Short mmCIF file of C-alpha atoms in Angstrom, two decimals:
data_model
loop_
_atom_site.label_atom_id
_atom_site.label_comp_id
_atom_site.label_asym_id
_atom_site.label_seq_id
_atom_site.Cartn_x
_atom_site.Cartn_y
_atom_site.Cartn_z
CA UNK A 1 81.58 -130.14 -48.75
CA UNK A 2 78.52 -128.71 -47.06
CA UNK A 3 78.24 -128.09 -43.66
CA UNK A 4 74.94 -129.30 -42.15
CA UNK A 5 73.11 -127.36 -39.54
CA UNK A 6 69.98 -129.22 -38.63
CA UNK A 7 67.11 -128.41 -36.10
CA UNK A 8 64.27 -130.88 -35.14
CA UNK A 9 60.92 -129.11 -35.63
CA UNK A 10 57.22 -130.18 -35.82
CA UNK A 11 54.82 -129.47 -38.34
CA UNK A 12 53.19 -126.82 -36.03
CA UNK A 13 56.42 -124.81 -35.69
CA UNK A 14 57.07 -124.92 -39.58
CA UNK A 15 53.72 -123.82 -40.60
CA UNK A 16 52.46 -121.58 -37.87
CA UNK A 17 55.98 -120.14 -36.70
CA UNK A 18 57.77 -119.18 -40.04
CA UNK A 19 59.75 -116.18 -38.13
CA UNK A 20 61.24 -119.03 -36.03
CA UNK A 21 62.57 -120.56 -39.18
CA UNK A 22 64.08 -117.21 -40.46
CA UNK A 23 65.74 -116.61 -37.02
CA UNK A 24 67.23 -120.43 -37.36
CA UNK A 25 68.55 -119.65 -40.69
CA UNK A 26 69.98 -116.14 -40.19
CA UNK A 27 71.28 -116.38 -36.73
CA UNK A 28 72.24 -120.25 -36.49
CA UNK A 29 72.90 -120.92 -40.25
CA UNK A 30 70.20 -123.69 -40.09
CA UNK A 31 70.12 -125.26 -43.85
CA UNK A 32 68.06 -128.49 -42.70
CA UNK A 33 64.63 -128.95 -41.01
CA UNK A 34 64.16 -132.37 -39.63
CA UNK A 35 60.43 -132.74 -39.41
CA UNK A 36 58.91 -134.71 -36.80
CA UNK A 37 55.13 -135.51 -36.42
CA UNK A 38 52.91 -135.90 -39.47
CA UNK A 39 52.79 -139.36 -40.72
CA UNK A 40 52.64 -140.77 -44.28
CA UNK A 41 49.53 -141.78 -46.22
CA UNK A 42 51.05 -145.45 -47.10
CA UNK A 43 48.72 -147.45 -49.58
CA UNK A 44 47.21 -150.56 -48.51
CA UNK A 45 49.77 -152.78 -49.46
CA UNK A 46 52.26 -150.99 -47.71
CA UNK A 47 50.26 -150.93 -44.47
CA UNK A 48 49.71 -154.51 -44.77
CA UNK A 49 53.36 -155.38 -44.24
CA UNK A 50 53.60 -153.30 -40.86
CA UNK A 51 54.87 -155.45 -38.15
CA UNK A 52 52.18 -154.37 -35.76
CA UNK A 53 48.48 -154.43 -37.09
CA UNK A 54 47.88 -151.02 -38.61
CA UNK A 55 44.89 -150.48 -36.57
CA UNK A 56 47.28 -150.29 -33.36
CA UNK A 57 48.76 -147.36 -34.54
CA UNK A 58 52.15 -148.53 -33.54
CA UNK A 59 54.37 -147.68 -36.49
CA UNK A 60 58.26 -148.52 -36.80
CA UNK A 61 59.76 -145.50 -38.18
CA UNK A 62 57.47 -143.10 -39.76
CA UNK A 63 53.83 -143.22 -38.64
CA UNK A 64 50.68 -143.49 -40.89
CA UNK A 65 48.13 -140.60 -41.46
CA UNK A 66 45.52 -140.66 -44.17
CA UNK A 67 45.82 -136.79 -44.14
CA UNK A 68 49.45 -136.55 -45.12
CA UNK A 69 49.00 -132.80 -46.32
CA UNK A 70 51.06 -131.22 -43.73
CA UNK A 71 54.32 -133.14 -45.05
CA UNK A 72 53.78 -131.36 -48.56
CA UNK A 73 52.76 -127.82 -46.87
CA UNK A 74 56.07 -128.12 -44.61
CA UNK A 75 58.36 -128.99 -47.48
CA UNK A 76 57.07 -125.93 -49.49
CA UNK A 77 57.76 -123.48 -46.56
CA UNK A 78 61.13 -124.98 -45.86
CA UNK A 79 62.09 -125.15 -49.51
CA UNK A 80 60.98 -121.26 -49.75
CA UNK A 81 63.76 -120.27 -46.92
CA UNK A 82 66.23 -122.14 -49.22
CA UNK A 83 66.49 -125.22 -46.70
CA UNK A 84 66.60 -128.62 -47.01
CA UNK A 85 63.66 -131.07 -45.21
CA UNK A 86 64.36 -134.03 -43.72
CA UNK A 87 61.70 -136.48 -42.57
CA UNK A 88 62.30 -137.89 -39.29
CA UNK A 89 62.00 -141.84 -39.48
CA UNK A 90 62.88 -142.64 -35.84
CA UNK A 91 62.98 -146.10 -34.29
CA UNK A 92 60.36 -147.78 -32.28
CA UNK A 93 60.13 -149.03 -28.34
CA UNK A 94 59.21 -152.41 -27.73
CA UNK A 95 55.81 -152.13 -26.26
CA UNK A 96 55.89 -155.82 -25.40
CA UNK A 97 52.94 -157.17 -27.60
CA UNK A 98 55.23 -159.12 -29.74
CA UNK A 99 58.13 -160.95 -28.33
CA UNK A 100 59.04 -161.89 -31.74
CA UNK A 101 60.30 -158.62 -32.48
CA UNK A 102 61.87 -158.03 -29.27
CA UNK A 103 65.76 -157.92 -28.85
CA UNK A 104 67.76 -160.21 -26.97
CA UNK A 105 71.10 -160.03 -25.04
CA UNK A 106 73.77 -162.56 -25.69
CA UNK A 107 72.37 -165.01 -23.23
CA UNK A 108 69.12 -165.03 -25.05
CA UNK A 109 67.28 -162.76 -22.14
CA UNK A 110 64.83 -160.08 -23.47
CA UNK A 111 66.46 -156.45 -23.07
CA UNK A 112 63.09 -155.25 -21.70
CA UNK A 113 63.64 -157.61 -18.70
CA UNK A 114 66.90 -156.51 -17.66
CA UNK A 115 66.27 -154.42 -14.12
CA UNK A 116 66.55 -150.88 -14.73
CA UNK A 117 69.58 -148.95 -12.70
CA UNK A 118 68.09 -147.07 -9.42
CA UNK A 119 68.40 -143.88 -10.95
CA UNK A 120 67.52 -144.33 -14.67
CA UNK A 121 64.87 -141.89 -15.93
CA UNK A 122 63.98 -143.68 -19.07
CA UNK A 123 62.89 -147.44 -19.52
CA UNK A 124 62.15 -149.63 -22.47
CA UNK A 125 64.09 -151.21 -25.22
CA UNK A 126 63.95 -150.80 -29.10
CA UNK A 127 63.28 -153.81 -31.33
CA UNK A 128 65.56 -156.26 -33.05
CA UNK A 129 65.85 -154.52 -36.27
CA UNK A 130 67.28 -157.32 -38.30
CA UNK A 131 64.07 -159.47 -37.85
CA UNK A 132 62.59 -160.49 -40.99
CA UNK A 133 59.12 -158.85 -40.74
CA UNK A 134 60.75 -155.39 -39.80
CA UNK A 135 63.29 -155.48 -42.79
CA UNK A 136 60.51 -156.13 -45.33
CA UNK A 137 58.49 -153.25 -43.60
CA UNK A 138 61.43 -150.89 -43.98
CA UNK A 139 62.38 -152.32 -47.41
CA UNK A 140 59.02 -151.34 -48.94
CA UNK A 141 57.95 -148.32 -46.67
CA UNK A 142 60.88 -146.35 -46.90
CA UNK A 143 61.63 -146.36 -50.70
CA UNK A 144 57.68 -145.48 -50.99
CA UNK A 145 58.40 -142.44 -48.70
CA UNK A 146 61.22 -141.27 -50.88
CA UNK A 147 59.41 -141.63 -54.13
CA UNK A 148 55.98 -140.01 -52.83
CA UNK A 149 57.15 -136.90 -51.20
CA UNK A 150 59.38 -134.00 -52.08
CA UNK A 151 61.80 -134.19 -49.49
CA UNK A 152 65.35 -133.96 -49.52
CA UNK A 153 66.02 -136.84 -47.13
CA UNK A 154 64.34 -139.70 -44.83
CA UNK A 155 66.33 -139.19 -41.65
CA UNK A 156 66.35 -142.78 -40.12
CA UNK A 157 67.70 -142.50 -36.46
CA UNK A 158 68.00 -145.06 -33.93
CA UNK A 159 67.23 -148.17 -36.18
CA UNK A 160 70.33 -150.39 -36.27
CA UNK A 161 70.56 -149.75 -32.36
CA UNK A 162 68.26 -147.62 -30.47
CA UNK A 163 68.56 -144.42 -28.59
CA UNK A 164 71.54 -145.20 -25.83
CA UNK A 165 69.89 -142.57 -23.31
CA UNK A 166 67.65 -145.57 -22.68
CA UNK A 167 69.77 -147.63 -20.35
CA UNK A 168 68.48 -150.87 -21.83
CA UNK A 169 69.44 -149.58 -25.21
CA UNK A 170 73.39 -149.98 -24.51
CA UNK A 171 73.39 -153.35 -25.88
CA UNK A 172 72.62 -154.21 -29.33
CA UNK A 173 70.49 -157.18 -30.19
CA UNK A 174 71.87 -160.58 -29.99
CA UNK A 175 68.84 -162.66 -31.53
CA UNK A 176 69.56 -165.29 -34.49
CA UNK A 177 68.64 -162.66 -37.08
CA UNK A 178 71.25 -160.07 -35.62
CA UNK A 179 74.10 -162.83 -35.25
CA UNK A 180 73.63 -163.75 -38.85
CA UNK A 181 73.60 -159.90 -39.91
CA UNK A 182 76.89 -159.69 -37.62
CA UNK A 183 78.46 -162.69 -39.54
CA UNK A 184 77.78 -161.03 -42.66
CA UNK A 185 79.18 -157.87 -42.03
CA UNK A 186 82.43 -159.61 -41.00
CA UNK A 187 82.03 -159.88 -37.17
CA UNK A 188 82.80 -162.99 -35.18
CA UNK A 189 79.80 -163.34 -32.89
CA UNK A 190 81.15 -165.93 -30.70
CA UNK A 191 84.26 -163.92 -29.89
CA UNK A 192 81.84 -160.95 -29.60
CA UNK A 193 79.92 -163.02 -26.98
CA UNK A 194 83.09 -164.11 -25.17
CA UNK A 195 84.35 -160.58 -24.86
#
C-alpha cells in the first residue's frame, strides 16, 4: 500500500549532491532512488556466463566494474535519507556482433535490418531475451546481485521487450525461443502471426 515515487540518479548525484536528494524527498515525496551507472564486481564464474565476452565490456543488464564501492556508498547515503535504493539493470541494444542473440520479426527478418522511419531519432533494437545464453546469464547474475548488495530492489527495465521509444522495438522478438516462451505462457503464436 506504499506509494512509490522514484527518481533515476547517477552515483555522482547521490555521492556529491546530497542536498538534491533532500530536496527530492522533501518537495516531491521521493522515496526510491533508482541508481544508474556503477557496475557490479561479478566473480569469474558469473562473468564467464556473459553472452558477450567480458573483455568487450558489453553487458546485458548491470555492467561489470572491478571497483564496486560506489554501490555500497550510494546505498548507505540513500538509506540515511530514509529512502530505498534500486539498482537499474536495463536491457541491452543489439550491437550487431552476434546474430544468434538478435531479435527477429514474424517473418524471420532481423529487426535491426528494418528501415527506420524518416523522422526516427533513435535506432537499434534490443536482443531476443528468451535466447538460452541470455536467460542463463540473467538467472545467474541477477540473484548474485540481490545477494551481494544491500539494495532494496533490482529494477529490470526493458528486458522482455525493449524501450518502445526505439521505433524498431514496437515488435517483440519472434525467434524460435520466444515462440516457445509465448506458447508456455498460453499464447497461440500462429494466431498472433496471422493477426
